[in-house]
mmCIF file of C-alpha atoms and ligand atoms in Angstrom:
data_model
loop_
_atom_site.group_PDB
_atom_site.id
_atom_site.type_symbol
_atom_site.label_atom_id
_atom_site.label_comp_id
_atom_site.label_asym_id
_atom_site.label_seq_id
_atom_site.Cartn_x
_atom_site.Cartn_y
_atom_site.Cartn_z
ATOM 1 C CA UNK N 20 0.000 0.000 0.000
ATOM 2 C CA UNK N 21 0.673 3.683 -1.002
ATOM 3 C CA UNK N 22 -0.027 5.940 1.878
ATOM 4 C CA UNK N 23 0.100 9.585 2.159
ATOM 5 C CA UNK N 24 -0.280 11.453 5.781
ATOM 6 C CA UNK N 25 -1.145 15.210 5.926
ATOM 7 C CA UNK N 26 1.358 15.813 3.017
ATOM 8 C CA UNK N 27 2.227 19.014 2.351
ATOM 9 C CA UNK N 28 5.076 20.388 0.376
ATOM 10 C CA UNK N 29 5.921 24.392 -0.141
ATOM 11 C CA UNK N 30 7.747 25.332 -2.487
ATOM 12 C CA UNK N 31 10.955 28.033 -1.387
ATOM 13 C CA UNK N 32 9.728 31.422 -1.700
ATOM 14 C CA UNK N 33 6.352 30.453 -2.158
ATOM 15 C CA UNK N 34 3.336 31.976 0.067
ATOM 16 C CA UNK N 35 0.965 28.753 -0.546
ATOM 17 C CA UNK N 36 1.295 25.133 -0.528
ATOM 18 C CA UNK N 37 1.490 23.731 -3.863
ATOM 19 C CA UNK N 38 0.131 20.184 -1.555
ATOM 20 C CA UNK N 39 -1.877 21.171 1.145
ATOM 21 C CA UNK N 40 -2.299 18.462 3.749
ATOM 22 C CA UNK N 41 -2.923 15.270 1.528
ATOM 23 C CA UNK N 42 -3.922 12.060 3.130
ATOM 24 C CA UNK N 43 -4.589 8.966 0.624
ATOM 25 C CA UNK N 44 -4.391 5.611 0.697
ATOM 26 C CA UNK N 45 -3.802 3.352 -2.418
ATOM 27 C CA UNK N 46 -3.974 -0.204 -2.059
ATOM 28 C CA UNK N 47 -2.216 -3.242 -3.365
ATOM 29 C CA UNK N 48 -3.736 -4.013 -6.880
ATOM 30 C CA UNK N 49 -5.225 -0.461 -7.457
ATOM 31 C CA UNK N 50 -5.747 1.267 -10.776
ATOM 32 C CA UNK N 51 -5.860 5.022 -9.184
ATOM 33 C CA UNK N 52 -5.658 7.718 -10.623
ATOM 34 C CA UNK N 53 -5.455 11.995 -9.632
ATOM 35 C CA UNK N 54 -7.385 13.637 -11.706
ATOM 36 C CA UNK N 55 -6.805 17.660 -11.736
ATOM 37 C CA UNK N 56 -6.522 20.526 -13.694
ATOM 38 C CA UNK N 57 -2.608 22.076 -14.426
ATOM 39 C CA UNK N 58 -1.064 23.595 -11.408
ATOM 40 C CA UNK N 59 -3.560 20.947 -9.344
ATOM 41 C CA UNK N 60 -0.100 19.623 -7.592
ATOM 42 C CA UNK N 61 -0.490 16.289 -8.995
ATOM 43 C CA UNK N 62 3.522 16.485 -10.352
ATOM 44 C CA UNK N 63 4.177 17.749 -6.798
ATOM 45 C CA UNK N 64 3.081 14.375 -5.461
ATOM 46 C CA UNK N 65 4.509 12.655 -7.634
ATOM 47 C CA UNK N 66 7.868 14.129 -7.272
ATOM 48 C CA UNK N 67 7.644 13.449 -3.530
ATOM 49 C CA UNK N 68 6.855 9.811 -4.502
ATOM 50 C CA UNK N 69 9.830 9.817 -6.329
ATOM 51 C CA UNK N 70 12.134 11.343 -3.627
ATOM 52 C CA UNK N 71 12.997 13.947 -5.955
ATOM 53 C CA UNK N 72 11.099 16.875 -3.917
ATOM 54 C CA UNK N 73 11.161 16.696 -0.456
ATOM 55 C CA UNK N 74 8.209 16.945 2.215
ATOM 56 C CA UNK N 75 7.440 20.536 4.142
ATOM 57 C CA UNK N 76 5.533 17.872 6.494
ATOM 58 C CA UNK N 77 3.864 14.819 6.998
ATOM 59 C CA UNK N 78 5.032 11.178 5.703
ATOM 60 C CA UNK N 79 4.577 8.696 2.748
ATOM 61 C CA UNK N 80 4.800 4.940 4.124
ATOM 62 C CA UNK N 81 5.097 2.209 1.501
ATOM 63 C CA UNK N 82 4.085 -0.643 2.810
ATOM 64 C CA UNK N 83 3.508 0.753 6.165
ATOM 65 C CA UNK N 84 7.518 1.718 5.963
ATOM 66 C CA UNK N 85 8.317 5.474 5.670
ATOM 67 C CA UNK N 86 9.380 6.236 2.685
ATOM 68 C CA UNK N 87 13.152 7.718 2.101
ATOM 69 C CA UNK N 88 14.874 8.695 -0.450
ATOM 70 C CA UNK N 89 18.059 6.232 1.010
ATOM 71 C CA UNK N 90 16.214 3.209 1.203
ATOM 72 C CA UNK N 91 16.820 1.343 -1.772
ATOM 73 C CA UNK N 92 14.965 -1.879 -1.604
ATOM 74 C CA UNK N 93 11.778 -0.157 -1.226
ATOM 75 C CA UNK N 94 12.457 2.683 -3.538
ATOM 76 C CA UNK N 95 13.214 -0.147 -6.216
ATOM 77 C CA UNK N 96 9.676 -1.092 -5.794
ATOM 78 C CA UNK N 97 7.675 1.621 -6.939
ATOM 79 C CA UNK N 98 8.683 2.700 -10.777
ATOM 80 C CA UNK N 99 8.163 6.872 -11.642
ATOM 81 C CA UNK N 100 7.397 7.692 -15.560
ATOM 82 C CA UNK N 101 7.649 11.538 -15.227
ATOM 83 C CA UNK N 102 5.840 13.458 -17.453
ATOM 84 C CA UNK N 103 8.659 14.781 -19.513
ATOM 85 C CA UNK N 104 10.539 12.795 -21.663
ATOM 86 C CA UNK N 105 13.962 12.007 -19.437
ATOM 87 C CA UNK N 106 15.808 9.891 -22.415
ATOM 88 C CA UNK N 107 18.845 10.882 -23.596
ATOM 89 C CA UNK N 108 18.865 11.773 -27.397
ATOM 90 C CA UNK N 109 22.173 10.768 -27.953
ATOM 91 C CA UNK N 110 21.875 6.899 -27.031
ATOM 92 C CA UNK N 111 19.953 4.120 -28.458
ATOM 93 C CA UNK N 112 16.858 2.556 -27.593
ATOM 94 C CA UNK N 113 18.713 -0.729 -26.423
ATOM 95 C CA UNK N 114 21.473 1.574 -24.354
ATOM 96 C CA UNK N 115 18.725 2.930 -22.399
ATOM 97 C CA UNK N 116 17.785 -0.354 -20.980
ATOM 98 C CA UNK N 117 21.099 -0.987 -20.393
ATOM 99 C CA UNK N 118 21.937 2.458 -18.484
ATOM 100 C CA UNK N 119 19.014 1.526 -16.404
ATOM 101 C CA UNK N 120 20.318 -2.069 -15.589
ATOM 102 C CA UNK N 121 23.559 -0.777 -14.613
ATOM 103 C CA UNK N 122 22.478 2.063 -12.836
ATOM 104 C CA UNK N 123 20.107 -0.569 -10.533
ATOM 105 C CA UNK N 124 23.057 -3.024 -10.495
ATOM 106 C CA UNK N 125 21.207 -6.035 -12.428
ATOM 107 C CA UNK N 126 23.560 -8.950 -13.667
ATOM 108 C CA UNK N 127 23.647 -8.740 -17.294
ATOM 109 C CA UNK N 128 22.115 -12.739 -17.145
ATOM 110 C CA UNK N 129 18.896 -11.096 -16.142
ATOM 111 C CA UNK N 130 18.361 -7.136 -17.570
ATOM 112 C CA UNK N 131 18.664 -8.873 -21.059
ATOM 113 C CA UNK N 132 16.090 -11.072 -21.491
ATOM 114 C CA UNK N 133 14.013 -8.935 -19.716
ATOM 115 C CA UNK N 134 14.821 -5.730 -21.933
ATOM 116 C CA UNK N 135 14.210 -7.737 -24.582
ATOM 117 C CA UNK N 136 10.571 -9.095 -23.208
ATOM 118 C CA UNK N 137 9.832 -5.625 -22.498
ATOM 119 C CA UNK N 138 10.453 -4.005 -25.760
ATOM 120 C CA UNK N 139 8.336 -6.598 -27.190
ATOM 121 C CA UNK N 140 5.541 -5.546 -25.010
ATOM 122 C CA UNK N 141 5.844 -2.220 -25.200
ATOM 123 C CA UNK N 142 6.039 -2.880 -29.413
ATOM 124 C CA UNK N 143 9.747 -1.464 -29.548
ATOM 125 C CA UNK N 144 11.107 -4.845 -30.132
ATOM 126 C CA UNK N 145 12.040 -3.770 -33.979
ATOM 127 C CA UNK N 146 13.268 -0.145 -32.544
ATOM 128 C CA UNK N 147 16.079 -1.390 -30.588
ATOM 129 C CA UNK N 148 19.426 0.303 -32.448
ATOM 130 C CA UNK N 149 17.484 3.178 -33.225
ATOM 131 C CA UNK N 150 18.248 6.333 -31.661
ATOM 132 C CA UNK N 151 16.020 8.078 -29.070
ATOM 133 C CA UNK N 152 16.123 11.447 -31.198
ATOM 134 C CA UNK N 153 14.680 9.445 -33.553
ATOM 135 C CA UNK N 154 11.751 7.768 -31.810
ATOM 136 C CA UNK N 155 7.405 9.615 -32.227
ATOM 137 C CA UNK N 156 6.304 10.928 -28.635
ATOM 138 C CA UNK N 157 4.497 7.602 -28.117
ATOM 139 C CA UNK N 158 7.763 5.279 -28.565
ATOM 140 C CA UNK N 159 9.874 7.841 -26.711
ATOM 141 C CA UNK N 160 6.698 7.325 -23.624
ATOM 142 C CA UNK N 161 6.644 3.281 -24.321
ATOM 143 C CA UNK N 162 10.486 3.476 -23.866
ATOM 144 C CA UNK N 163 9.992 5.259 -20.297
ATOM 145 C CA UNK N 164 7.613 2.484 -19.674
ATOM 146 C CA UNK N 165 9.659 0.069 -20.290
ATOM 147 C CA UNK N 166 12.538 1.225 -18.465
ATOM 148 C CA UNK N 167 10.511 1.529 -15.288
ATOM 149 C CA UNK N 168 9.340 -2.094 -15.811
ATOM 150 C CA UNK N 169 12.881 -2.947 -15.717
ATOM 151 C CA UNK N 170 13.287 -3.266 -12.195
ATOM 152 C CA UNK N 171 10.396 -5.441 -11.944
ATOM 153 C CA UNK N 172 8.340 -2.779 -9.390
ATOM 154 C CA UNK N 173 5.162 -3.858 -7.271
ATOM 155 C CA UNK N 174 3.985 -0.290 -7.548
ATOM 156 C CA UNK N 175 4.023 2.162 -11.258
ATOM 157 C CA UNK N 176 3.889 5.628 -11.146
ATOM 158 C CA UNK N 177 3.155 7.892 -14.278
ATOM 159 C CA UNK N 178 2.627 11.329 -13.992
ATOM 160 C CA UNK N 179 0.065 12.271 -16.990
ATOM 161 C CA UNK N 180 1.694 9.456 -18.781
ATOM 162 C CA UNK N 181 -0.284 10.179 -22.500
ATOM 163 C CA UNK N 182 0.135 13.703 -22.564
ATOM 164 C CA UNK N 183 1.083 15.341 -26.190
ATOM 165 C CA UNK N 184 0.172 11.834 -27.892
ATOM 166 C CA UNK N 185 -2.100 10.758 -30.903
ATOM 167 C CA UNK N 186 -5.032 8.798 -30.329
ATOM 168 C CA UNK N 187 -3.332 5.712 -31.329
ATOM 169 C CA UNK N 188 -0.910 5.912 -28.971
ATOM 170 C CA UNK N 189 -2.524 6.667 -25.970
ATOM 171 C CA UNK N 190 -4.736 4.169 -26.578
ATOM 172 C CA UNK N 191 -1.815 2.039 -26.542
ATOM 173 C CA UNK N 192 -0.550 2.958 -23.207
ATOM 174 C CA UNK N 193 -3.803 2.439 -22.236
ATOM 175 C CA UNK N 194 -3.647 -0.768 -22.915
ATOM 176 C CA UNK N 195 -0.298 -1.724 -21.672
ATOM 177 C CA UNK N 196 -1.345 0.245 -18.544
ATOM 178 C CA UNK N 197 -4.498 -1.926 -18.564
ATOM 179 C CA UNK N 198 -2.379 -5.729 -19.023
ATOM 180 C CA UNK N 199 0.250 -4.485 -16.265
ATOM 181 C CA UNK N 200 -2.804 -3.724 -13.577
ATOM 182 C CA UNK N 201 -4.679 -7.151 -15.038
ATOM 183 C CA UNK N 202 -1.010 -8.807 -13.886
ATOM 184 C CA UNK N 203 -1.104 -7.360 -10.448
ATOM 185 C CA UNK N 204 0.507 -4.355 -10.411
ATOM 186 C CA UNK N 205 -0.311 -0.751 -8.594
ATOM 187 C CA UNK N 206 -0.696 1.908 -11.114
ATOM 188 C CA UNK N 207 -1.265 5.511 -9.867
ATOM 189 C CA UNK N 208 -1.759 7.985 -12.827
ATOM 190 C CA UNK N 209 -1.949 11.801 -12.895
ATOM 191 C CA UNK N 210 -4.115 13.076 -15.493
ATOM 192 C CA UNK N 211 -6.298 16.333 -16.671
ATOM 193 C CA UNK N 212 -7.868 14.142 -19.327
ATOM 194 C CA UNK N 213 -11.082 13.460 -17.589
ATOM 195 C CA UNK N 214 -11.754 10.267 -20.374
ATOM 196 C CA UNK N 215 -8.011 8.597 -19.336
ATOM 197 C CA UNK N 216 -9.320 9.191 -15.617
ATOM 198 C CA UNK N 217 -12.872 7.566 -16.260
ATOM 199 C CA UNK N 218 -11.513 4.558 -18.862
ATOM 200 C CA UNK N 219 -9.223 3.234 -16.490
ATOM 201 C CA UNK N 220 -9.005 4.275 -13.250
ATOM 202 C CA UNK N 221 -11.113 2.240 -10.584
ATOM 203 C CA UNK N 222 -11.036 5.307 -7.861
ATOM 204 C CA UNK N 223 -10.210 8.630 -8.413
ATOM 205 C CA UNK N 224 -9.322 11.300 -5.974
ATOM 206 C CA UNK N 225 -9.897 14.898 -7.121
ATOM 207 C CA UNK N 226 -7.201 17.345 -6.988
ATOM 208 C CA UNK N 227 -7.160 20.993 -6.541
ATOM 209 C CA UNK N 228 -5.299 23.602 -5.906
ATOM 210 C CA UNK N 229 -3.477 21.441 -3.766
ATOM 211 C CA UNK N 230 -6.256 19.484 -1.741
ATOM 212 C CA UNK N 231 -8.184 16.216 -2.635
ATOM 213 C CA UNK N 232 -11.671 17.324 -2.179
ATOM 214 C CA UNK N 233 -13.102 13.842 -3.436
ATOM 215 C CA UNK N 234 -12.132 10.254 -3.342
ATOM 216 C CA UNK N 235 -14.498 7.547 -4.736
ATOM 217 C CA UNK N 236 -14.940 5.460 -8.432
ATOM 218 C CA UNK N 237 -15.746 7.431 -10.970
ATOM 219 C CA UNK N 238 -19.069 5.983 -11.015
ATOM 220 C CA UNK N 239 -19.803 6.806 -7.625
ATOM 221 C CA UNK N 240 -18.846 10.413 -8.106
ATOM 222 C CA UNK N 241 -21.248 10.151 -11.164
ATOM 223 C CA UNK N 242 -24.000 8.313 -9.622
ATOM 224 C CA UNK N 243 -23.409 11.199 -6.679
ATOM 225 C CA UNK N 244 -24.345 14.049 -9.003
ATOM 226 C CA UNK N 245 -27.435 12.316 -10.611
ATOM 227 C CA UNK N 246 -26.333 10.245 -13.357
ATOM 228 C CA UNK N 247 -28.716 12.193 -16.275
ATOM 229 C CA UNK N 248 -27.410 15.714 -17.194
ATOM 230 C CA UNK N 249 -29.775 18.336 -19.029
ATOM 231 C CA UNK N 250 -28.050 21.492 -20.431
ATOM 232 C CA UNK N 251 -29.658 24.300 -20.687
ATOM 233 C CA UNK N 252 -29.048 27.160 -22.804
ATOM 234 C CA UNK N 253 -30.953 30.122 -21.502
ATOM 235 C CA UNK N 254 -30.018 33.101 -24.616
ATOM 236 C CA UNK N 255 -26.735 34.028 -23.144
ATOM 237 C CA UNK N 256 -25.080 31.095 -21.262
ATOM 238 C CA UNK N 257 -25.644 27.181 -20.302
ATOM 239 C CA UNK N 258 -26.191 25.687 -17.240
ATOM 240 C CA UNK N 259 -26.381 22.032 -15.799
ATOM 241 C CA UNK N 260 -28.951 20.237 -13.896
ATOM 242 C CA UNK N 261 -28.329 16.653 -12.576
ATOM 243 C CA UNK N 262 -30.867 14.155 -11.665
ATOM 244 C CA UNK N 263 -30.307 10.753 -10.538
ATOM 245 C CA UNK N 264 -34.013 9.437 -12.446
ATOM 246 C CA UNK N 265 -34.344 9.664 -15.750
ATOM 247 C CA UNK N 266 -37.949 10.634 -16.063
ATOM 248 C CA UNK N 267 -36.847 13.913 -13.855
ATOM 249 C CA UNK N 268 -34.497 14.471 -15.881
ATOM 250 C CA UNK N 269 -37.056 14.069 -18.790
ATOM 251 C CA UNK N 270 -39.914 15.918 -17.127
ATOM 252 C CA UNK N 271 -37.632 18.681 -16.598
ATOM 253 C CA UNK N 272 -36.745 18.697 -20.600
ATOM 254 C CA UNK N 273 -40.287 18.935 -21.276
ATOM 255 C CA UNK N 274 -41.109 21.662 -18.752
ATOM 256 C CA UNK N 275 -38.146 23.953 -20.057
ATOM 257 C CA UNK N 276 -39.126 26.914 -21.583
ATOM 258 C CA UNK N 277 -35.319 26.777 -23.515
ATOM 259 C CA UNK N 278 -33.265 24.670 -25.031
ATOM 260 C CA UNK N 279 -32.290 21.668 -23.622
ATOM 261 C CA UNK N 280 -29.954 18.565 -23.929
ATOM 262 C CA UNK N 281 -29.786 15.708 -21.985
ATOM 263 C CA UNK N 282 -27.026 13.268 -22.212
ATOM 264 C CA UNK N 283 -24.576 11.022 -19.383
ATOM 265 C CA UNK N 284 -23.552 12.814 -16.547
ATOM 266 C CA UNK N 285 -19.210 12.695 -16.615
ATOM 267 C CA UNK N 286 -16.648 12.810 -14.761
ATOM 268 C CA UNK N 287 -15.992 16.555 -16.238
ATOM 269 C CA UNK N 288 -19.443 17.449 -14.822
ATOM 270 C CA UNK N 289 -19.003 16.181 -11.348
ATOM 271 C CA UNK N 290 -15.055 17.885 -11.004
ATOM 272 C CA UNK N 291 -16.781 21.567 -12.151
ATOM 273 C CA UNK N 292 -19.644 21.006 -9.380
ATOM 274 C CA UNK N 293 -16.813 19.961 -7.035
ATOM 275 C CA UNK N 294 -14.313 23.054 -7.248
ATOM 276 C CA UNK N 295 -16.133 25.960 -10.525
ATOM 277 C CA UNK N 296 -12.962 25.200 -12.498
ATOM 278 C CA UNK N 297 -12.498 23.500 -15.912
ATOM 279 C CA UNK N 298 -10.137 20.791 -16.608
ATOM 280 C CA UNK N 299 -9.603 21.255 -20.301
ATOM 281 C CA UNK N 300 -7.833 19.705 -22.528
ATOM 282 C CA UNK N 301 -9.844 16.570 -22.764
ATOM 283 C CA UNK N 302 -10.147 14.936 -25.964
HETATM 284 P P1 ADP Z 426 0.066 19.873 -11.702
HETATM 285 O O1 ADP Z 426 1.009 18.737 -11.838
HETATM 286 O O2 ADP Z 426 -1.253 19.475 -11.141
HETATM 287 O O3 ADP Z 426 -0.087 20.643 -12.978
HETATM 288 P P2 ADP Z 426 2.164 21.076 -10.085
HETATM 289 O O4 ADP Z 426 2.427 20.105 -9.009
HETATM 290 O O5 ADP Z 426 3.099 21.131 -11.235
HETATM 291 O O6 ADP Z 426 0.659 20.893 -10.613
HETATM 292 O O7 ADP Z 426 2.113 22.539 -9.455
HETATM 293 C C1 ADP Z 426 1.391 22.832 -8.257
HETATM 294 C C2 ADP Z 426 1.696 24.263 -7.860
HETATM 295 O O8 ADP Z 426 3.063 24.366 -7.464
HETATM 296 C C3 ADP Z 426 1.489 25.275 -8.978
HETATM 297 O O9 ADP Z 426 0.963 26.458 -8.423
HETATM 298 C C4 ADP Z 426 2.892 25.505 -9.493
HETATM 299 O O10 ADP Z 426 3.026 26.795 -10.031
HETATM 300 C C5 ADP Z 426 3.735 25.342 -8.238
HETATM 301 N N1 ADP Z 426 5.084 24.828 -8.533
HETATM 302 C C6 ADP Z 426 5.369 23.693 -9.185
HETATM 303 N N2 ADP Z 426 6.718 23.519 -9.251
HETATM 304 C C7 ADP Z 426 7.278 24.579 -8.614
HETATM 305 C C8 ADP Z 426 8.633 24.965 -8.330
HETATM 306 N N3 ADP Z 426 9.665 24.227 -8.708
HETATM 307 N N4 ADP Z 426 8.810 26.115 -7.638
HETATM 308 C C9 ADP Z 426 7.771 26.858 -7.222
HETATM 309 N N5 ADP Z 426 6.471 26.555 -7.458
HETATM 310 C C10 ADP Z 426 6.221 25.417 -8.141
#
């Protein structure tokens, strides 16, 4: 388990916490996933889970241990993608892997067959000599996969792992995402792509401005809101009523002197009731 107590982190020079007294608790097995807007402090946490960024106060445990940046067996467990691409250009595809094995310490007996079973996965098994400059966005992401699978971790961290990508690809991080979780593994995900959090996540906590205001599935927050939306466009700007039955949400149509819409409550719906902001940039 993944467990966060009253985190907070302030940056130097800063007047506000960027994470303002977090608690969370992500268990063995989970597909979680904090869903925020930018600026949120999702990358905050996550830098703290990767002992890059140090607490102001409070404690992660892994495992009930607390977590520190010097101990290596359990940092060797939990595996950070960060959001930007930390490859170097210069080497190839095949040197990564094997700046990662040495850098961990893994006999050469083992990092190679597993590189070479994780390219495949990840579809880079063709890419191998080529050189990272060269790779799309979505190889140069499956190749930070990969090398975080390398050290064979219980828990997988990704900070908005498909953001910048085509379609395609982030559907197929979704899936290797998906097959990795199906295995047994942890997967926390930061996202602002309301669709990523609702496809694959099985609870969500809602970040903002540095606080988790909610933590449920997203079809609890949904069915929380009323699970039928109607829009309403009044002649100068629309509003959103929620109703848990559809023949309210129906009756309610039929009684509006505008026009209405009624569709499926989302995830997007139930993160603007929470805190008046937008997410954007879902697609
Ligand atoms: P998110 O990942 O949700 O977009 P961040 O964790 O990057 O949010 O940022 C949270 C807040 O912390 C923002 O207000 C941001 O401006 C601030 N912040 C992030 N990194 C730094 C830094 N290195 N120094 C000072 N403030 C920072």
């Amino acid at each position: 388990m993944i467990e966060l107590k009253g985190v907070v982190k302030r940056y130097p020079g800063s007047k506000v916490n960027a994470v303002d007294n977090v608690s969370l608790q992500i268990h063995n097995g989970e597909f979680f996933g904090l869903l925020g807007p930018n600026g949120a402090g999702k990358s905050t946490i996550i830098g703290m889970l990767s002992t890059l960024l140090l607490l102001t106060d409070g404690e992660i445990l892994i495992e009930n241990i607390p977590f520190r940046r010097e101990n290596m067996d359990l940092k060797r467990k939990l595996s950070v993608v960060t959001q930007h691409y930390s490859l170097r250009n210069d080497m190839t595809v095949w040197q990564i892997m094997e700046l990662q094995a040495r850098l961990y310490g893994l006999p050469k007996k083992e990092w190679v067959p597993r590189s070479k079973e994780l390219l495949t996965f990840c579809g880079l098994d063709s890419e191998c000599k080529k050189i990272v400059r060269r790779l799309s966005g979505g190889m140069k992401r499956k190749l930070m996969l990969a090398r975080a699978l390398l050290t064979d971790p219980s828990y997988l961290i990704l900070d908005e792992p498909t953001v910048g990508l085509d379609p395609t690809s982030r559907r197929q991080i979704w899936d290797l995402l998906r097959i990795l979780n199906q295995q047994g593994m942890t997967v926390l995900l930061t996202t602002h792509y309301m669709d990523e959090a609702q496809m694959l996540c099985k609870r969500i906590a809602i970040v903002n401005r540095g606080r988790i205001t909610r933590v449920d599935s997203p079809e609890n927050l949904i069915a929380g809101l009323g699970s039928y939306a109607v829009d309403t466009f009044d002649g100068v700007h629309t509003s959103s009523r929620f109703f848990s039955e559809k023949h309210d949400a129906l009756n309610y149509v039929a009684e509006s002197p505008y026009g209405t819409t009624l569709r499926s409550t989302t995830l997007e719906d139930v993160f603007l009731e929470e805190t008046g902001c937008s997410l954007g940039g879902s697609m």
